[in-house]
Amino acid sequence: MTSDTRSGNQDEEGLKPPATEPAAAIVRNPWATFRVLVLIEFITVLDISVVNMALPSIQRDLGFSATGLVWVVDAFVLAYAGFLLLAGRAADVLGRKWLFLAGVGVFTLASLGCAAATEDWHLVVSRVVQGLGAAIVVPTTLALITDIFPEGPQRNRALGIASSMGSVAAAAGVLVGGLLADIAWQWAFLVNVPIGAVVFVAGFSMVPDVRARSADGIDVLGALTLALGVCALLFVVIRGGAEGWASGASLGGFALTALLLAVFVWRQRTARLPLIPTALLRQRNLVVGNAAIFLVGALMFGVFLLITLYLQHVRGYGPAIAGLMYLPIPVATFVGTQIAPRILRFGPRTSLLLGLVTQFAGLLWWAVAIGEHANPVLDVLAPTVLWSLGVGVSIVSAYVVCTLGVPAESAGAASGLATTSHQVGGAIGLSVLVAVADDRTRSLLDGPEPVSGATALTGGYAWALWGAVGIAAAGALLTRLMTFRTSERTPDGSPNGEGEAA
């Protein structure tokens, strides 16, 4: 693969597999294997929503304090996001099939451990292990998809379906969680066990035993400093709103994050075997793609929560009605992921730009129309469905950019980097948008003119939405930094129609 590292331009070979890249793994039925791969990814996300619905029962039975209860969720998130990149690199070095099966086994056994918890600390520790299992599974799954599908329409379609699993699982989790929580909170974790067992058994015969793509080792120091740095950052972001951004804990957390990430950057510059291959960081389109997927994650996590809060706290809908109102949104996201491969025929930059502009339009519409008595269809459902459609197109396009032309021996690292960017962006976006909404709500309640709680909440959500509009606009402008030549072709071999960036 040739590239101009000064300008970031790539010639036509930059979008094709390198000459030394092995062909796609020979699998008798790649789509059957694909279903096994995405099933475990589906339940890792499903579990998050299901557990959220079970939190009140967990608090009552295990005696969690109000502040301690958040660690049932945060322990999973910290372990998951912190070790994604290490797991992705390990998939390149150790081999993907066996690492995938190990991740499935860890996640399944940890789920059983969660269900068996009789003390609060037992559940939190089990959630950490469960997050580690999920961190192994997700980037390894994405890397295996690139093994069984060569670059082209089938891989784009597979990535689209895999990318949509998050939104579909999140919506299903709300409904499933409500049903299971009425039986016993343990079922929020036990539901994973039979599915994990089926995937583990099926994986032995259906997942290809692709040899390790890289003969290099793993930079242990770099992996640890990055994992701990990401965990420290997410800890501050998650807890900053509750502790206060200027508190000693928050400032200390930011300082620790800066130190750890500085050590990581130094290590990557000096290590013989860096965790992130330097060749990847020389690809401008991959770097821009990760920045874009960071912003898409910030919008996706943050706005999804704003929708839920608005429906229940302002409109007064109960969980069942709010869940029904919410269902068209992940459906629209799924539709977006399915049409994205067709739009990609016009080029990855065009597809990503169209997705972000669609998000911008939907968010702008809702920010203008939001109100206590807004029309639930025209002023709430329509703009959020339009936004969700853009989310589906954006996330598939960004993942394609992040994996397009990446050598096979670095596919795991590239997948882990993209997934880490998405998760960290989601955690930060969620905290920032909620903080903006809370600050504006408190300002209205403490202002000179008396306002109702619903009015103050609506004002806060509106400010957060305007912030989301700005994030979408920044993402759209970011696509201008991609530099595809007119002669380049999209993965399906058709001209992409994109000239060199100005």
Short mmCIF file of N, CA and C in Angstrom, two decimals, residues 320-434:
data_model
loop_
_atom_site.label_atom_id
_atom_site.label_comp_id
_atom_site.label_asym_id
_atom_site.label_seq_id
_atom_site.Cartn_x
_atom_site.Cartn_y
_atom_site.Cartn_z
N ALA A 320 -43.72 1.81 29.64
CA ALA A 320 -44.27 1.04 28.53
C ALA A 320 -44.55 1.93 27.32
N ILE A 321 -45.23 3.06 27.54
CA ILE A 321 -45.55 3.97 26.43
C ILE A 321 -44.27 4.58 25.87
N ALA A 322 -43.35 4.98 26.76
CA ALA A 322 -42.09 5.54 26.29
C ALA A 322 -41.32 4.53 25.45
N GLY A 323 -41.37 3.25 25.87
CA GLY A 323 -40.70 2.21 25.11
C GLY A 323 -41.30 2.05 23.72
N LEU A 324 -42.61 2.12 23.63
CA LEU A 324 -43.27 2.03 22.32
C LEU A 324 -42.94 3.23 21.44
N MET A 325 -42.90 4.43 22.06
CA MET A 325 -42.53 5.63 21.31
C MET A 325 -41.09 5.54 20.83
N TYR A 326 -40.27 4.86 21.58
CA TYR A 326 -38.84 4.78 21.30
C TYR A 326 -38.52 3.78 20.19
N LEU A 327 -39.38 2.78 20.00
CA LEU A 327 -39.08 1.69 19.07
C LEU A 327 -38.77 2.13 17.64
N PRO A 328 -39.50 3.12 17.05
CA PRO A 328 -39.17 3.50 15.68
C PRO A 328 -37.76 4.05 15.51
N ILE A 329 -37.16 4.52 16.60
CA ILE A 329 -35.84 5.15 16.50
C ILE A 329 -34.76 4.13 16.17
N PRO A 330 -34.61 3.03 16.94
CA PRO A 330 -33.61 2.02 16.53
C PRO A 330 -33.96 1.34 15.22
N VAL A 331 -35.25 1.25 14.89
CA VAL A 331 -35.62 0.70 13.59
C VAL A 331 -35.07 1.57 12.47
N ALA A 332 -35.18 2.90 12.64
CA ALA A 332 -34.64 3.83 11.65
C ALA A 332 -33.12 3.71 11.56
N THR A 333 -32.47 3.52 12.71
CA THR A 333 -31.02 3.32 12.69
C THR A 333 -30.66 2.07 11.90
N PHE A 334 -31.41 1.00 12.11
CA PHE A 334 -31.17 -0.24 11.38
C PHE A 334 -31.35 -0.02 9.87
N VAL A 335 -32.40 0.70 9.49
CA VAL A 335 -32.63 0.99 8.07
C VAL A 335 -31.44 1.77 7.51
N GLY A 336 -30.94 2.73 8.28
CA GLY A 336 -29.78 3.50 7.83
C GLY A 336 -28.57 2.64 7.58
N THR A 337 -28.35 1.64 8.44
CA THR A 337 -27.20 0.75 8.24
C THR A 337 -27.37 -0.11 6.99
N GLN A 338 -28.61 -0.38 6.61
CA GLN A 338 -28.85 -1.22 5.44
C GLN A 338 -28.74 -0.46 4.12
N ILE A 339 -29.04 0.83 4.15
CA ILE A 339 -28.91 1.62 2.91
C ILE A 339 -27.51 2.20 2.77
N ALA A 340 -26.73 2.20 3.84
CA ALA A 340 -25.38 2.77 3.78
C ALA A 340 -24.51 2.10 2.72
N PRO A 341 -24.50 0.75 2.59
CA PRO A 341 -23.66 0.15 1.55
C PRO A 341 -23.99 0.64 0.15
N ARG A 342 -25.25 0.95 -0.11
CA ARG A 342 -25.62 1.47 -1.43
C ARG A 342 -25.07 2.88 -1.62
N ILE A 343 -25.15 3.69 -0.56
CA ILE A 343 -24.63 5.06 -0.66
C ILE A 343 -23.11 5.04 -0.79
N LEU A 344 -22.47 4.03 -0.21
CA LEU A 344 -21.01 3.94 -0.28
C LEU A 344 -20.51 3.78 -1.71
N ARG A 345 -21.37 3.42 -2.63
CA ARG A 345 -20.97 3.33 -4.04
C ARG A 345 -20.54 4.69 -4.57
N PHE A 346 -21.02 5.75 -3.94
CA PHE A 346 -20.66 7.10 -4.36
C PHE A 346 -19.40 7.60 -3.64
N GLY A 347 -18.83 6.76 -2.80
CA GLY A 347 -17.60 7.12 -2.12
C GLY A 347 -17.79 7.21 -0.62
N PRO A 348 -16.78 6.83 0.16
CA PRO A 348 -16.92 6.85 1.62
C PRO A 348 -17.09 8.24 2.19
N ARG A 349 -16.41 9.23 1.61
CA ARG A 349 -16.57 10.59 2.13
C ARG A 349 -17.98 11.10 1.90
N THR A 350 -18.53 10.86 0.71
CA THR A 350 -19.89 11.29 0.41
C THR A 350 -20.89 10.61 1.33
N SER A 351 -20.71 9.31 1.57
CA SER A 351 -21.62 8.57 2.43
C SER A 351 -21.58 9.08 3.86
N LEU A 352 -20.37 9.29 4.40
CA LEU A 352 -20.23 9.79 5.77
C LEU A 352 -20.79 11.20 5.88
N LEU A 353 -20.52 12.04 4.89
CA LEU A 353 -21.04 13.40 4.91
C LEU A 353 -22.56 13.40 4.89
N LEU A 354 -23.16 12.57 4.04
CA LEU A 354 -24.62 12.51 3.96
C LEU A 354 -25.22 12.06 5.29
N GLY A 355 -24.59 11.07 5.94
CA GLY A 355 -25.09 10.62 7.23
C GLY A 355 -25.05 11.71 8.28
N LEU A 356 -23.95 12.46 8.33
CA LEU A 356 -23.81 13.51 9.33
C LEU A 356 -24.72 14.70 9.03
N VAL A 357 -24.91 15.02 7.76
CA VAL A 357 -25.83 16.10 7.40
C VAL A 357 -27.26 15.71 7.76
N THR A 358 -27.61 14.44 7.57
CA THR A 358 -28.95 13.96 7.96
C THR A 358 -29.12 14.07 9.48
N GLN A 359 -28.09 13.72 10.24
CA GLN A 359 -28.16 13.89 11.69
C GLN A 359 -28.34 15.37 12.04
N PHE A 360 -27.57 16.22 11.39
CA PHE A 360 -27.67 17.66 11.63
C PHE A 360 -29.08 18.16 11.40
N ALA A 361 -29.69 17.73 10.28
CA ALA A 361 -31.05 18.19 9.96
C ALA A 361 -32.06 17.71 10.99
N GLY A 362 -31.97 16.44 11.40
CA GLY A 362 -32.91 15.92 12.39
C GLY A 362 -32.77 16.60 13.73
N LEU A 363 -31.54 16.82 14.18
CA LEU A 363 -31.31 17.47 15.47
C LEU A 363 -31.74 18.93 15.45
N LEU A 364 -31.46 19.61 14.34
CA LEU A 364 -31.88 21.01 14.22
C LEU A 364 -33.40 21.11 14.26
N TRP A 365 -34.07 20.22 13.57
CA TRP A 365 -35.54 20.19 13.57
C TRP A 365 -36.07 20.02 14.99
N TRP A 366 -35.52 19.05 15.72
CA TRP A 366 -36.03 18.80 17.07
C TRP A 366 -35.67 19.93 18.03
N ALA A 367 -34.48 20.51 17.88
CA ALA A 367 -34.08 21.61 18.76
C ALA A 367 -35.01 22.81 18.61
N VAL A 368 -35.47 23.05 17.39
CA VAL A 368 -36.40 24.16 17.14
C VAL A 368 -37.80 23.82 17.62
N ALA A 369 -38.22 22.56 17.45
CA ALA A 369 -39.61 22.18 17.72
C ALA A 369 -39.87 21.72 19.15
N ILE A 370 -38.84 21.42 19.93
CA ILE A 370 -39.04 20.82 21.24
C ILE A 370 -39.86 21.73 22.15
N GLY A 371 -40.74 21.14 22.92
CA GLY A 371 -41.58 21.90 23.85
C GLY A 371 -42.38 20.95 24.72
N GLU A 372 -42.99 21.52 25.75
CA GLU A 372 -43.79 20.69 26.66
C GLU A 372 -44.99 20.06 25.95
N HIS A 373 -45.56 20.82 25.01
CA HIS A 373 -46.78 20.36 24.36
C HIS A 373 -46.57 20.19 22.85
N ALA A 374 -45.35 19.89 22.45
CA ALA A 374 -45.05 19.70 21.04
C ALA A 374 -45.81 18.49 20.50
N ASN A 375 -46.13 18.54 19.22
CA ASN A 375 -46.82 17.42 18.58
C ASN A 375 -45.94 16.17 18.66
N PRO A 376 -46.42 15.09 19.27
CA PRO A 376 -45.55 13.92 19.49
C PRO A 376 -45.07 13.25 18.21
N VAL A 377 -45.83 13.44 17.11
CA VAL A 377 -45.43 12.81 15.85
C VAL A 377 -44.56 13.75 15.02
N LEU A 378 -45.07 14.96 14.74
CA LEU A 378 -44.37 15.88 13.86
C LEU A 378 -43.17 16.54 14.53
N ASP A 379 -43.25 16.81 15.82
CA ASP A 379 -42.20 17.57 16.50
C ASP A 379 -41.26 16.71 17.34
N VAL A 380 -41.59 15.45 17.53
CA VAL A 380 -40.72 14.57 18.33
C VAL A 380 -40.30 13.35 17.52
N LEU A 381 -41.27 12.55 17.10
CA LEU A 381 -40.95 11.29 16.43
C LEU A 381 -40.28 11.52 15.07
N ALA A 382 -40.83 12.42 14.27
CA ALA A 382 -40.29 12.64 12.92
C ALA A 382 -38.83 13.11 12.95
N PRO A 383 -38.48 14.14 13.73
CA PRO A 383 -37.07 14.56 13.73
C PRO A 383 -36.12 13.54 14.33
N THR A 384 -36.57 12.81 15.35
CA THR A 384 -35.67 11.82 15.95
C THR A 384 -35.48 10.61 15.05
N VAL A 385 -36.51 10.24 14.29
CA VAL A 385 -36.36 9.15 13.32
C VAL A 385 -35.42 9.58 12.20
N LEU A 386 -35.54 10.83 11.73
CA LEU A 386 -34.63 11.34 10.70
C LEU A 386 -33.19 11.32 11.22
N TRP A 387 -33.00 11.77 12.45
CA TRP A 387 -31.66 11.74 13.05
C TRP A 387 -31.14 10.31 13.13
N SER A 388 -31.98 9.37 13.55
CA SER A 388 -31.57 7.98 13.70
C SER A 388 -31.17 7.37 12.36
N LEU A 389 -31.87 7.75 11.31
CA LEU A 389 -31.51 7.28 9.97
C LEU A 389 -30.09 7.72 9.63
N GLY A 390 -29.77 8.97 9.96
CA GLY A 390 -28.42 9.48 9.73
C GLY A 390 -27.38 8.77 10.57
N VAL A 391 -27.76 8.39 11.81
CA VAL A 391 -26.83 7.64 12.67
C VAL A 391 -26.43 6.33 11.99
N GLY A 392 -27.41 5.61 11.45
CA GLY A 392 -27.11 4.34 10.80
C GLY A 392 -26.16 4.49 9.62
N VAL A 393 -26.41 5.50 8.78
CA VAL A 393 -25.53 5.73 7.63
C VAL A 393 -24.14 6.15 8.10
N SER A 394 -24.09 7.01 9.11
CA SER A 394 -22.81 7.55 9.58
C SER A 394 -21.91 6.48 10.17
N ILE A 395 -22.49 5.63 11.01
CA ILE A 395 -21.64 4.67 11.73
C ILE A 395 -21.08 3.61 10.80
N VAL A 396 -21.87 3.16 9.83
CA VAL A 396 -21.35 2.19 8.86
C VAL A 396 -20.26 2.83 8.01
N SER A 397 -20.51 4.04 7.54
CA SER A 397 -19.53 4.74 6.70
C SER A 397 -18.23 4.96 7.45
N ALA A 398 -18.32 5.35 8.72
CA ALA A 398 -17.11 5.59 9.51
C ALA A 398 -16.33 4.30 9.74
N TYR A 399 -17.04 3.20 10.03
CA TYR A 399 -16.35 1.92 10.22
C TYR A 399 -15.69 1.45 8.93
N VAL A 400 -16.33 1.68 7.79
CA VAL A 400 -15.72 1.31 6.52
C VAL A 400 -14.44 2.11 6.30
N VAL A 401 -14.49 3.41 6.56
CA VAL A 401 -13.30 4.25 6.42
C VAL A 401 -12.18 3.75 7.33
N CYS A 402 -12.54 3.33 8.55
CA CYS A 402 -11.54 2.90 9.54
C CYS A 402 -10.92 1.55 9.22
N THR A 403 -11.54 0.76 8.36
CA THR A 403 -11.00 -0.57 8.04
C THR A 403 -10.62 -0.71 6.58
N LEU A 404 -10.92 0.27 5.75
CA LEU A 404 -10.67 0.19 4.32
C LEU A 404 -9.18 0.27 4.03
N GLY A 405 -8.67 -0.74 3.32
CA GLY A 405 -7.27 -0.73 2.94
C GLY A 405 -6.31 -1.06 4.06
N VAL A 406 -6.81 -1.45 5.23
CA VAL A 406 -5.93 -1.79 6.35
C VAL A 406 -5.36 -3.18 6.10
N PRO A 407 -4.04 -3.37 6.24
CA PRO A 407 -3.46 -4.70 6.05
C PRO A 407 -4.08 -5.72 7.00
N ALA A 408 -4.17 -6.96 6.56
CA ALA A 408 -4.82 -7.99 7.37
C ALA A 408 -4.16 -8.15 8.73
N GLU A 409 -2.83 -7.96 8.78
CA GLU A 409 -2.14 -8.15 10.06
C GLU A 409 -2.44 -7.03 11.06
N SER A 410 -3.11 -5.96 10.61
CA SER A 410 -3.45 -4.86 11.51
C SER A 410 -4.95 -4.66 11.65
N ALA A 411 -5.75 -5.57 11.08
CA ALA A 411 -7.21 -5.39 11.10
C ALA A 411 -7.76 -5.38 12.51
N GLY A 412 -7.22 -6.22 13.38
CA GLY A 412 -7.71 -6.25 14.76
C GLY A 412 -7.42 -4.95 15.48
N ALA A 413 -6.21 -4.42 15.29
CA ALA A 413 -5.85 -3.14 15.93
C ALA A 413 -6.73 -2.02 15.40
N ALA A 414 -6.98 -2.01 14.07
CA ALA A 414 -7.83 -0.97 13.49
C ALA A 414 -9.25 -1.08 14.01
N SER A 415 -9.78 -2.31 14.11
CA SER A 415 -11.14 -2.50 14.63
C SER A 415 -11.22 -2.09 16.10
N GLY A 416 -10.20 -2.47 16.88
CA GLY A 416 -10.19 -2.08 18.29
C GLY A 416 -10.10 -0.58 18.47
N LEU A 417 -9.30 0.08 17.62
CA LEU A 417 -9.18 1.53 17.70
C LEU A 417 -10.50 2.21 17.38
N ALA A 418 -11.19 1.73 16.33
CA ALA A 418 -12.48 2.31 15.95
C ALA A 418 -13.52 2.11 17.04
N THR A 419 -13.58 0.90 17.60
CA THR A 419 -14.57 0.63 18.65
C THR A 419 -14.27 1.43 19.90
N THR A 420 -12.98 1.57 20.24
CA THR A 420 -12.60 2.40 21.39
C THR A 420 -13.01 3.84 21.18
N SER A 421 -12.75 4.37 19.97
CA SER A 421 -13.14 5.74 19.67
C SER A 421 -14.64 5.93 19.83
N HIS A 422 -15.41 4.95 19.37
CA HIS A 422 -16.87 5.03 19.46
C HIS A 422 -17.33 5.01 20.91
N GLN A 423 -16.78 4.11 21.71
CA GLN A 423 -17.21 3.99 23.10
C GLN A 423 -16.78 5.18 23.94
N VAL A 424 -15.54 5.63 23.77
CA VAL A 424 -15.07 6.79 24.53
C VAL A 424 -15.85 8.03 24.12
N GLY A 425 -16.08 8.19 22.82
CA GLY A 425 -16.90 9.31 22.37
C GLY A 425 -18.29 9.26 22.95
N GLY A 426 -18.87 8.05 23.02
CA GLY A 426 -20.20 7.91 23.60
C GLY A 426 -20.24 8.29 25.06
N ALA A 427 -19.25 7.83 25.84
CA ALA A 427 -19.22 8.15 27.27
C ALA A 427 -19.05 9.65 27.50
N ILE A 428 -18.14 10.27 26.73
CA ILE A 428 -17.91 11.70 26.90
C ILE A 428 -19.11 12.51 26.42
N GLY A 429 -19.65 12.15 25.25
CA GLY A 429 -20.82 12.87 24.73
C GLY A 429 -22.00 12.78 25.66
N LEU A 430 -22.23 11.59 26.21
CA LEU A 430 -23.33 11.40 27.15
C LEU A 430 -23.18 12.31 28.36
N SER A 431 -22.00 12.33 28.95
CA SER A 431 -21.77 13.14 30.14
C SER A 431 -21.86 14.63 29.83
N VAL A 432 -21.30 15.05 28.70
CA VAL A 432 -21.29 16.48 28.36
C VAL A 432 -22.71 16.97 28.07
N LEU A 433 -23.46 16.24 27.26
CA LEU A 433 -24.81 16.70 26.91
C LEU A 433 -25.73 16.69 28.13
N VAL A 434 -25.61 15.68 28.99
CA VAL A 434 -26.42 15.65 30.20
C VAL A 434 -26.02 16.79 31.13
#
